[in-house]
Each structure stands twice: as C-alpha cells, then as structure tokens.
Amino acid sequence: MIKREMYMSRIRPFIGNELIKVMTGIRRSGKSVMLELIKEELTKSGIQPSQFISINFEDLSYSHLLTATALNEEIIRRAKSINGKVHLFFDEIQEVDGWEKCVNSLRVALDCDIYITGSNAKLLSGELATYLAGRYVQFVIYPFSFSEFSELYHTVSPKDTQQQCFQKYLIAGGMPYLGNLRYDEEPSRQYLTDLFNSVQLKDIVKRNKVRDVDLLERIIAYAMANVGTKFSASSLVKFLKNEKRTVAAETVMNYMKYCCDAYLFYQVKREDLRGKQILASNEKYYIADHGIREAVFGGNMRDINLILENIVFMELLRRGYTITVGKSGEKEIDFVCDKRGEKLYIQVAYLLAGDDTIKREFSAFDDVRDNFPKYVVTLDEFDMSRNGIKHRNIRDFLTAKEWN
C-alpha cells in the first residue's frame, strides 16, 4: 500500500475527534485504502481492531442495511459489545437511503469516531445534509499523482528511468489498482474501460435517472476528445445536430454536471484578469484520470499537449489550489492558481521547439504585473527560464515538494 502521506497529513488532525470524516472522489481512486491506512494509524496508537465496525455498502451481504433505520439498529446492536470508543468505517455510504439521518443519530447516541466514503460530489448537498452541517470535514481523494505512481511503478519495474516511468504514466494514468496488474497494457486497458462503464452506469445514469444514455455517451466522448479546450454547449449542440441528434444546450450542461458530480470531469471557469471577474462562457473541462481517456477514447500521445495540461491541472487540485483559466486581452494563461491568497501562474506546453513557441508561451504573462511565481512547464530537459519566469521540466515540476 502506498502510504499517501499527502492525504494522511490532512486527515490525521481529525482522527479520533467527533467530526465526521468524509472522503469523496471518483470510483476506485483509493478511498477504501485510505480507510485501511486510518485503521493502521489507529492500531499503532493503541486502539484495538475489535473497536472497529467496517461496512462496504457495495457488498451484497449488507443489502439488508440500505436504509437509515436498519443501519442504525445494526450499529447500535454491535456497539453494545464494544468497550471504549467505537470507530465506524462506512464505504460507499450513498447506497444507504437517508444515510445522513443515521450517521447523525449514531454521532449523538454513541461515543464514536466516524469515517465515510462516497463517489458523488452531491453526497453532502441537499436537505439531508442539514443534519450534518458544520459537523464534518471533507477530503477529495484523487487518482495517483506522478510521485505516487512512480513509487508504485518502480516496485514493478525497478530498472526503469524516471523518463520511462513518465512515458508509462502518460498512457496508464494514476488509478491505484493498475499496480496489481503490473501495468500490463491489455489488462490495464480492460480494467480502466470497465471502471469507466461502472462510473457511467452507477454514478451518472442510475443516480440521475438519465433516460437518453446514447446522448450521454456522445457528450462524454466529445468532452474526452476536447479536454482542456474551450467547451461551448452551443457548439456541441451544432455538432450533435450534424449527427442527426436534436438537443438543448441546457441538457448538455446538465449531463456535464452529472459527470462532474461523479468526479469524472472537473470544470474550470475563465477569469478576466483585467476586470477581475469570472466569465460566464467557454469554460474548460479536465478528466479525473487521463488513463481512462486512453483506454476509452485513445490518442493520449497524439494529444500530448492536452494530456500534459490535464496532468498539471490534477496536480494543482491535489495540492489544494483553486484554479481558473486566465484571460488578459487576447492572451490566455492556462492556469491561474490561488491558495489562501498565494497565487501561481502556469503555462503548459509540449516542447519549446523554436523561437515562436518560446515567445508565445512566455509572453502569456506580459500583462501580469504582480510578483507571484510564473512558470512555463514542458517536456524539455534544458532550463530556458527568462525575465523572471521559471521554466521547468514537467517531471521535476510534478515531483517538487513545493513551488515558489
């Protein structure tokens, strides 16, 4: 098990206290493993495993506990035989009808420490969430970063260079289970395709009662093909019209929201850096795991500039940045990042192949007058930093402990 210290360091201060620890993220991103790592930490601190109650609600043997009342009664019954604090681990809690009522009731009735996972961003929205308002902390668990991937990959292929490792990451992506398949191409592709189908069916179609599955599939294929490019619902409506499908722009945006709620895609708004305002149109979408894109859609190496951008975007999310696309006049900055007032500006390109490319990428920052760090990130091995703008090789950028 990769220890995933980036997440553990955030969760650790809350272990053992009364706040409910909620872990969300795309299916199979490692949320269940986080529960195991927390149990490990608790055991080291002297807690007995007999004080743990763990339930994975996708396991059919727990199908009789899929209502708030049934689950509440079962936990109260089992807790009676436990001495000391009870530590509750509920995996894929969204399968339980009215789960918030149950969790809130257990929090009141027992001396307990509660951890839950779920695969939907709407897990804590809506009426029922009022039961837990102010009583939980949430952590999004993402697929492996390049650093985490590299750590696991080198246990499978210890002789490969960091460069070869990155080549594999570009195709395979960061889904944790691929290490069990030794990153073999065909089994990995099959696993990622099945995972994608599961996300589409369980977390998008069933959850949102999508009737037009064919339309959903077309919208997802379009979004996958165009990760990191301006997304316009009206242009997609025109595209679908050419394919003899009539659809409203509102339906397109609803379907994309369902995909974002299932953590398959992330939406990034555009920001006018001069007027300091968020723009209402032409947002961009990035996929949670570029390995899924390769398995389902293909073409990661053909679209390598988009994939590099996607990888950098996901790394920024992991590190806790709020991200927009910066627009300054006719120029655009790939990522304007903010974390508690500390800013970072990033341009991502494949290679700085000639003077025109160098000028284009570095001049994106011409109108930005502040002193926050500005980076151009590419696959080049040589440092071409200039005019106070830092140039970094993407592998070095992704594995750096901090950026300043």
Short mmCIF file of C-alpha atoms in Angstrom, two decimals:
data_model
loop_
_atom_site.label_atom_id
_atom_site.label_comp_id
_atom_site.label_asym_id
_atom_site.label_seq_id
_atom_site.Cartn_x
_atom_site.Cartn_y
_atom_site.Cartn_z
CA MET A 1 0.00 0.00 0.00
CA ILE A 2 1.29 3.46 -0.94
CA LYS A 3 1.05 5.47 2.28
CA ARG A 4 -0.48 8.56 0.59
CA GLU A 5 1.01 10.91 3.17
CA MET A 6 -0.37 13.98 1.35
CA TYR A 7 -3.88 12.92 2.42
CA MET A 8 -2.93 11.37 5.77
CA SER A 9 -1.27 14.61 6.89
CA ARG A 10 -4.59 16.41 6.28
CA ILE A 11 -6.79 13.73 7.87
CA ARG A 12 -4.54 13.00 10.89
CA PRO A 13 -5.50 16.09 12.95
CA PHE A 14 -9.16 14.92 12.87
CA ILE A 15 -8.60 11.24 13.76
CA GLY A 16 -10.41 10.33 16.97
CA ASN A 17 -12.49 13.51 17.27
CA GLU A 18 -16.24 13.99 16.91
CA LEU A 19 -16.22 15.49 13.40
CA ILE A 20 -17.34 13.08 10.66
CA LYS A 21 -14.51 12.44 8.20
CA VAL A 22 -15.91 12.32 4.64
CA MET A 23 -13.76 11.05 1.75
CA THR A 24 -15.10 11.57 -1.77
CA GLY A 25 -13.67 11.13 -5.26
CA ILE A 26 -14.04 9.10 -8.42
CA ARG A 27 -14.77 5.40 -8.00
CA ARG A 28 -11.60 3.32 -7.35
CA SER A 29 -9.35 6.31 -6.64
CA GLY A 30 -8.22 4.75 -3.37
CA LYS A 31 -10.83 5.86 -0.81
CA SER A 32 -11.14 2.34 0.66
CA VAL A 33 -7.36 2.18 1.02
CA MET A 34 -7.47 5.49 2.92
CA LEU A 35 -9.83 3.81 5.41
CA GLU A 36 -7.29 0.98 5.83
CA LEU A 37 -4.46 3.49 6.35
CA ILE A 38 -6.54 5.25 9.04
CA LYS A 39 -7.20 1.90 10.76
CA GLU A 40 -3.45 1.23 10.66
CA GLU A 41 -2.79 4.60 12.29
CA LEU A 42 -5.41 3.96 14.99
CA THR A 43 -4.00 0.49 15.72
CA LYS A 44 -0.49 1.97 16.13
CA SER A 45 -1.90 4.46 18.63
CA GLY A 46 -3.19 1.58 20.78
CA ILE A 47 -6.80 1.23 19.59
CA GLN A 48 -7.94 -2.41 19.39
CA PRO A 49 -9.26 -3.63 15.99
CA SER A 50 -12.21 -5.05 17.96
CA GLN A 51 -13.34 -1.39 18.33
CA PHE A 52 -13.74 -1.06 14.52
CA ILE A 53 -17.02 -1.61 12.67
CA SER A 54 -16.50 -1.60 8.88
CA ILE A 55 -19.18 -1.90 6.20
CA ASN A 56 -18.81 -1.61 2.41
CA PHE A 57 -22.30 -0.95 1.07
CA GLU A 58 -21.46 -2.29 -2.38
CA ASP A 59 -21.06 -5.72 -0.78
CA LEU A 60 -24.37 -7.55 -1.30
CA SER A 61 -24.12 -9.24 2.08
CA TYR A 62 -25.02 -5.83 3.59
CA SER A 63 -28.01 -5.25 1.30
CA HIS A 64 -30.36 -5.54 4.30
CA LEU A 65 -28.74 -2.39 5.79
CA LEU A 66 -29.52 0.03 2.95
CA THR A 67 -31.99 2.15 4.95
CA ALA A 68 -31.13 4.60 7.72
CA THR A 69 -33.28 2.74 10.29
CA ALA A 70 -31.86 -0.73 9.56
CA LEU A 71 -28.26 0.53 9.62
CA ASN A 72 -28.80 2.49 12.83
CA GLU A 73 -30.28 -0.54 14.63
CA GLU A 74 -27.45 -2.81 13.46
CA ILE A 75 -24.67 -0.44 14.59
CA ILE A 76 -26.29 0.24 17.98
CA ARG A 77 -26.62 -3.53 18.50
CA ARG A 78 -22.98 -4.23 17.57
CA ALA A 79 -21.65 -1.27 19.57
CA LYS A 80 -23.06 -2.69 22.82
CA SER A 81 -20.39 -5.40 22.85
CA ILE A 82 -17.50 -2.92 22.33
CA ASN A 83 -15.59 -1.44 25.25
CA GLY A 84 -14.43 2.16 24.71
CA LYS A 85 -14.85 4.41 21.69
CA VAL A 86 -16.37 2.84 18.57
CA HIS A 87 -14.66 3.59 15.23
CA LEU A 88 -17.09 3.37 12.31
CA PHE A 89 -15.99 2.95 8.68
CA PHE A 90 -18.73 3.22 6.04
CA ASP A 91 -17.62 2.68 2.43
CA GLU A 92 -19.81 3.98 -0.47
CA ILE A 93 -22.36 5.36 2.00
CA GLN A 94 -24.51 6.89 -0.78
CA GLU A 95 -26.06 3.44 -1.29
CA VAL A 96 -27.91 3.87 2.05
CA ASP A 97 -31.24 5.67 1.77
CA GLY A 98 -31.26 8.61 4.20
CA TRP A 99 -27.73 7.84 5.42
CA GLU A 100 -27.23 11.33 6.91
CA LYS A 101 -30.05 10.75 9.43
CA CYS A 102 -28.40 7.52 10.53
CA VAL A 103 -24.87 8.96 10.79
CA ASN A 104 -26.13 11.96 12.76
CA SER A 105 -28.10 9.69 15.08
CA LEU A 106 -25.03 7.48 15.72
CA ARG A 107 -22.91 10.57 16.37
CA VAL A 108 -25.38 11.60 19.11
CA ALA A 109 -26.08 8.13 20.56
CA LEU A 110 -22.54 6.68 20.71
CA ASP A 111 -19.05 7.61 21.79
CA CYS A 112 -17.78 7.19 18.24
CA ASP A 113 -15.32 8.27 15.55
CA ILE A 114 -16.89 8.14 12.06
CA TYR A 115 -15.32 7.82 8.59
CA ILE A 116 -17.38 7.63 5.41
CA THR A 117 -16.60 7.45 1.69
CA GLY A 118 -18.74 8.17 -1.36
CA SER A 119 -18.38 8.58 -5.12
CA ASN A 120 -20.55 11.62 -5.68
CA ALA A 121 -19.96 15.33 -5.11
CA LYS A 122 -23.64 15.74 -4.16
CA LEU A 123 -23.07 13.41 -1.21
CA LEU A 124 -23.26 16.36 1.17
CA SER A 125 -25.74 18.59 -0.62
CA GLY A 126 -29.49 18.83 -0.34
CA GLU A 127 -31.92 18.75 2.56
CA LEU A 128 -30.48 15.79 4.42
CA ALA A 129 -27.05 17.44 4.63
CA THR A 130 -28.51 19.94 7.08
CA TYR A 131 -28.29 17.12 9.64
CA LEU A 132 -24.52 17.24 9.36
CA ALA A 133 -24.00 20.98 8.78
CA GLY A 134 -20.78 22.06 10.48
CA ARG A 135 -20.18 18.56 11.81
CA TYR A 136 -17.97 17.09 9.09
CA VAL A 137 -14.69 17.64 7.26
CA GLN A 138 -14.38 16.60 3.62
CA PHE A 139 -11.36 15.31 1.70
CA VAL A 140 -11.33 14.62 -2.05
CA ILE A 141 -9.18 11.57 -2.89
CA TYR A 142 -7.71 11.77 -6.38
CA PRO A 143 -6.03 9.08 -8.52
CA PHE A 144 -2.24 8.77 -8.05
CA SER A 145 -0.07 11.80 -8.62
CA PHE A 146 3.06 11.20 -10.71
CA SER A 147 5.09 10.92 -7.46
CA GLU A 148 2.73 8.24 -6.08
CA PHE A 149 2.61 6.45 -9.45
CA SER A 150 6.41 6.50 -9.64
CA GLU A 151 6.74 5.00 -6.15
CA LEU A 152 4.49 2.05 -7.06
CA TYR A 153 5.72 1.66 -10.64
CA HIS A 154 9.34 1.28 -9.50
CA THR A 155 8.35 -1.71 -7.35
CA VAL A 156 7.10 -3.34 -10.59
CA SER A 157 9.87 -2.10 -12.94
CA PRO A 158 12.77 -1.06 -10.67
CA LYS A 159 15.25 -0.58 -13.54
CA ASP A 160 13.16 1.92 -15.49
CA THR A 161 14.34 5.54 -15.53
CA GLN A 162 12.13 8.40 -14.37
CA GLN A 163 11.69 9.27 -18.05
CA GLN A 164 10.41 5.76 -18.87
CA CYS A 165 8.18 5.90 -15.81
CA PHE A 166 6.63 9.16 -17.05
CA GLN A 167 6.07 7.61 -20.51
CA LYS A 168 4.07 4.85 -18.81
CA TYR A 169 2.15 7.41 -16.70
CA LEU A 170 1.10 9.30 -19.87
CA ILE A 171 -0.67 6.16 -21.11
CA ALA A 172 -1.70 4.33 -17.91
CA GLY A 173 -2.76 7.25 -15.72
CA GLY A 174 -2.98 7.07 -11.95
CA MET A 175 -5.63 4.54 -10.97
CA PRO A 176 -4.13 2.69 -7.96
CA TYR A 177 -5.24 -0.85 -8.91
CA LEU A 178 -3.10 -0.92 -12.07
CA GLY A 179 -0.08 -1.81 -9.92
CA ASN A 180 -1.80 -5.15 -9.17
CA LEU A 181 -1.89 -5.73 -12.94
CA ARG A 182 1.83 -4.86 -13.16
CA TYR A 183 0.85 -2.12 -15.60
CA ASP A 184 0.44 -4.69 -18.41
CA GLU A 185 -1.19 -2.86 -21.31
CA GLU A 186 -4.17 -5.07 -22.19
CA PRO A 187 -5.33 -5.95 -18.63
CA SER A 188 -4.90 -2.25 -17.68
CA ARG A 189 -6.99 -1.10 -20.65
CA GLN A 190 -9.70 -3.66 -19.81
CA TYR A 191 -9.77 -2.60 -16.15
CA LEU A 192 -9.99 1.12 -16.97
CA THR A 193 -12.72 0.54 -19.57
CA ASP A 194 -14.77 -1.48 -17.05
CA LEU A 195 -14.18 1.22 -14.42
CA PHE A 196 -15.38 3.90 -16.82
CA ASN A 197 -18.51 1.87 -17.64
CA SER A 198 -19.18 1.46 -13.93
CA VAL A 199 -18.85 5.22 -13.28
CA GLN A 200 -21.10 5.96 -16.25
CA LEU A 201 -23.77 3.43 -15.27
CA LYS A 202 -23.82 3.59 -11.46
CA ASP A 203 -22.72 7.13 -10.69
CA ILE A 204 -24.20 9.01 -13.65
CA VAL A 205 -27.04 7.09 -15.35
CA LYS A 206 -28.67 5.41 -12.31
CA ARG A 207 -28.10 8.22 -9.83
CA ASN A 208 -29.50 10.90 -12.13
CA LYS A 209 -32.11 8.68 -13.85
CA VAL A 210 -30.65 9.52 -17.27
CA ARG A 211 -33.00 8.21 -19.94
CA ASP A 212 -31.04 9.11 -23.09
CA VAL A 213 -27.88 7.06 -22.48
CA ASP A 214 -26.80 7.35 -26.12
CA LEU A 215 -26.77 11.15 -25.84
CA LEU A 216 -24.80 10.98 -22.58
CA GLU A 217 -22.20 8.73 -24.23
CA ARG A 218 -21.81 11.17 -27.13
CA ILE A 219 -21.37 14.14 -24.78
CA ILE A 220 -18.77 12.28 -22.70
CA ALA A 221 -16.87 11.23 -25.86
CA TYR A 222 -16.85 14.86 -27.03
CA ALA A 223 -15.64 16.11 -23.62
CA MET A 224 -12.90 13.44 -23.55
CA ALA A 225 -11.72 14.36 -27.04
CA ASN A 226 -11.60 18.04 -26.06
CA VAL A 227 -10.11 18.03 -22.54
CA GLY A 228 -8.50 21.37 -21.82
CA THR A 229 -10.08 23.15 -24.79
CA LYS A 230 -12.86 25.73 -24.61
CA PHE A 231 -16.17 23.95 -24.16
CA SER A 232 -19.25 25.57 -25.59
CA ALA A 233 -22.63 23.88 -25.15
CA SER A 234 -23.92 25.64 -28.26
CA SER A 235 -21.06 24.33 -30.42
CA LEU A 236 -21.73 20.81 -29.10
CA VAL A 237 -25.43 21.25 -29.92
CA LYS A 238 -24.41 22.11 -33.53
CA PHE A 239 -22.05 19.12 -33.65
CA LEU A 240 -24.84 16.78 -32.47
CA LYS A 241 -27.26 18.32 -34.95
CA ASN A 242 -24.90 17.27 -37.75
CA GLU A 243 -25.14 13.75 -36.33
CA LYS A 244 -28.96 13.99 -36.56
CA ARG A 245 -29.40 14.47 -32.78
CA THR A 246 -31.50 17.42 -31.60
CA VAL A 247 -30.66 18.51 -28.08
CA ALA A 248 -30.97 21.66 -25.96
CA ALA A 249 -27.84 23.41 -24.63
CA GLU A 250 -29.35 23.14 -21.13
CA THR A 251 -29.45 19.32 -21.44
CA VAL A 252 -25.79 19.27 -22.47
CA MET A 253 -24.81 21.33 -19.40
CA ASN A 254 -26.96 19.15 -17.10
CA TYR A 255 -25.26 16.00 -18.39
CA MET A 256 -21.82 17.57 -17.92
CA LYS A 257 -22.80 18.50 -14.36
CA TYR A 258 -23.75 14.86 -13.67
CA CYS A 259 -20.28 13.86 -14.93
CA CYS A 260 -18.63 16.41 -12.64
CA ASP A 261 -20.74 15.23 -9.68
CA ALA A 262 -19.38 11.71 -10.32
CA TYR A 263 -15.83 13.18 -10.33
CA LEU A 264 -15.27 12.03 -13.92
CA PHE A 265 -14.61 15.60 -15.11
CA TYR A 266 -13.68 18.88 -13.44
CA GLN A 267 -14.94 22.21 -14.75
CA VAL A 268 -12.62 25.24 -14.83
CA LYS A 269 -14.08 28.73 -15.24
CA ARG A 270 -12.37 31.51 -17.19
CA GLU A 271 -11.34 34.68 -15.38
CA ASP A 272 -10.79 38.11 -16.89
CA LEU A 273 -7.56 39.17 -15.18
CA ARG A 274 -8.06 42.82 -16.12
CA GLY A 275 -11.67 43.15 -14.97
CA LYS A 276 -11.15 40.67 -12.10
CA GLN A 277 -14.35 38.80 -12.95
CA ILE A 278 -15.37 35.23 -13.76
CA LEU A 279 -16.56 34.85 -17.35
CA ALA A 280 -19.85 33.09 -18.00
CA SER A 281 -18.94 31.07 -21.10
CA ASN A 282 -16.33 28.83 -22.71
CA GLU A 283 -15.20 27.05 -19.56
CA LYS A 284 -12.84 24.09 -19.85
CA TYR A 285 -13.16 20.51 -18.61
CA TYR A 286 -10.39 18.16 -17.49
CA ILE A 287 -10.73 14.43 -16.86
CA ALA A 288 -10.03 12.94 -13.42
CA ASP A 289 -7.68 10.32 -14.86
CA HIS A 290 -6.04 10.58 -18.27
CA GLY A 291 -5.52 6.78 -18.26
CA ILE A 292 -9.31 6.36 -18.54
CA ARG A 293 -9.22 8.64 -21.59
CA GLU A 294 -6.54 6.49 -23.25
CA ALA A 295 -8.43 3.26 -22.52
CA VAL A 296 -11.84 4.51 -23.67
CA PHE A 297 -11.02 7.13 -26.30
CA GLY A 298 -7.32 6.70 -27.14
CA GLY A 299 -4.92 9.27 -28.57
CA ASN A 300 -3.08 10.45 -25.45
CA MET A 301 0.23 10.59 -27.31
CA ARG A 302 -1.37 12.29 -30.32
CA ASP A 303 -2.92 14.92 -27.99
CA ILE A 304 0.09 15.05 -25.68
CA ASN A 305 -0.12 18.83 -25.18
CA LEU A 306 -3.67 18.43 -23.80
CA ILE A 307 -2.67 15.45 -21.63
CA LEU A 308 0.29 17.32 -20.10
CA GLU A 309 -2.10 20.17 -19.29
CA ASN A 310 -4.56 17.69 -17.73
CA ILE A 311 -1.79 16.15 -15.58
CA VAL A 312 -0.66 19.57 -14.30
CA PHE A 313 -4.28 20.59 -13.58
CA MET A 314 -4.91 17.47 -11.47
CA GLU A 315 -1.66 18.05 -9.55
CA LEU A 316 -2.80 21.60 -8.74
CA LEU A 317 -6.12 20.24 -7.42
CA ARG A 318 -4.29 17.68 -5.26
CA ARG A 319 -2.22 20.44 -3.71
CA GLY A 320 -5.31 22.41 -2.76
CA TYR A 321 -5.35 25.23 -5.31
CA THR A 322 -8.45 26.99 -6.63
CA ILE A 323 -7.93 27.21 -10.39
CA THR A 324 -9.22 29.41 -13.21
CA VAL A 325 -8.14 29.96 -16.81
CA GLY A 326 -6.73 33.49 -17.07
CA LYS A 327 -7.79 35.80 -19.91
CA SER A 328 -5.86 39.01 -20.42
CA GLY A 329 -6.86 40.81 -23.61
CA GLU A 330 -6.21 38.39 -26.47
CA LYS A 331 -3.83 36.27 -24.39
CA GLU A 332 -4.72 33.33 -22.19
CA ILE A 333 -2.89 31.80 -19.23
CA ASP A 334 -3.57 28.08 -18.81
CA PHE A 335 -3.85 28.15 -15.02
CA VAL A 336 -4.27 30.97 -12.51
CA CYS A 337 -3.98 29.25 -9.14
CA ASP A 338 -4.84 30.54 -5.70
CA LYS A 339 -4.34 29.03 -2.26
CA ARG A 340 -5.25 31.29 0.65
CA GLY A 341 -4.15 34.41 -1.26
CA GLU A 342 -0.89 32.90 -2.54
CA LYS A 343 -1.01 32.93 -6.34
CA LEU A 344 0.73 30.94 -9.05
CA TYR A 345 0.54 31.33 -12.84
CA ILE A 346 1.26 28.37 -15.12
CA GLN A 347 1.61 27.80 -18.85
CA VAL A 348 1.87 24.19 -20.06
CA ALA A 349 3.32 23.23 -23.47
CA TYR A 350 4.67 20.07 -25.10
CA LEU A 351 8.10 21.39 -26.16
CA LEU A 352 9.63 24.84 -26.63
CA ALA A 353 10.54 23.81 -30.17
CA GLY A 354 11.53 27.19 -31.59
CA ASP A 355 11.65 30.92 -31.02
CA ASP A 356 7.98 31.41 -31.95
CA THR A 357 6.82 28.82 -29.36
CA ILE A 358 9.12 30.27 -26.70
CA LYS A 359 7.81 33.78 -27.38
CA ARG A 360 4.17 32.64 -27.33
CA GLU A 361 4.41 30.73 -24.03
CA PHE A 362 6.47 33.30 -22.12
CA SER A 363 4.58 36.32 -23.46
CA ALA A 364 1.32 34.98 -21.97
CA PHE A 365 2.49 36.64 -18.72
CA ASP A 366 3.27 40.07 -20.29
CA ASP A 367 0.22 41.80 -18.80
CA VAL A 368 0.54 40.21 -15.33
CA ARG A 369 2.20 42.83 -13.16
CA ASP A 370 2.30 41.16 -9.74
CA ASN A 371 5.27 39.36 -8.17
CA PHE A 372 3.72 35.92 -7.73
CA PRO A 373 5.62 32.97 -9.31
CA LYS A 374 5.12 32.34 -13.02
CA TYR A 375 6.01 29.02 -14.65
CA VAL A 376 6.28 27.57 -18.12
CA VAL A 377 6.12 23.76 -17.80
CA THR A 378 7.18 21.48 -20.70
CA LEU A 379 8.89 18.19 -21.53
CA ASP A 380 12.17 19.97 -22.41
CA GLU A 381 15.23 18.81 -20.47
CA PHE A 382 17.02 22.19 -20.62
CA ASP A 383 16.18 25.18 -18.43
CA MET A 384 15.03 28.13 -20.58
CA SER A 385 13.92 30.42 -17.75
CA ARG A 386 13.93 34.14 -18.64
CA ASN A 387 12.66 37.55 -17.50
CA GLY A 388 11.86 36.21 -14.01
CA ILE A 389 9.62 33.48 -15.48
CA LYS A 390 10.68 29.98 -14.43
CA HIS A 391 10.85 27.16 -16.95
CA ARG A 392 10.56 23.62 -15.53
CA ASN A 393 10.64 20.12 -16.93
CA ILE A 394 7.22 18.61 -16.16
CA ARG A 395 8.61 15.62 -14.21
CA ASP A 396 10.64 17.94 -11.97
CA PHE A 397 7.64 20.24 -11.56
CA LEU A 398 5.29 17.40 -10.55
CA THR A 399 7.72 15.90 -8.04
CA ALA A 400 8.84 19.19 -6.44
CA LYS A 401 7.86 19.39 -2.77
CA GLU A 402 6.78 22.99 -3.21
CA TRP A 403 6.66 25.71 -5.87
CA ASN A 404 7.84 29.21 -5.12
#
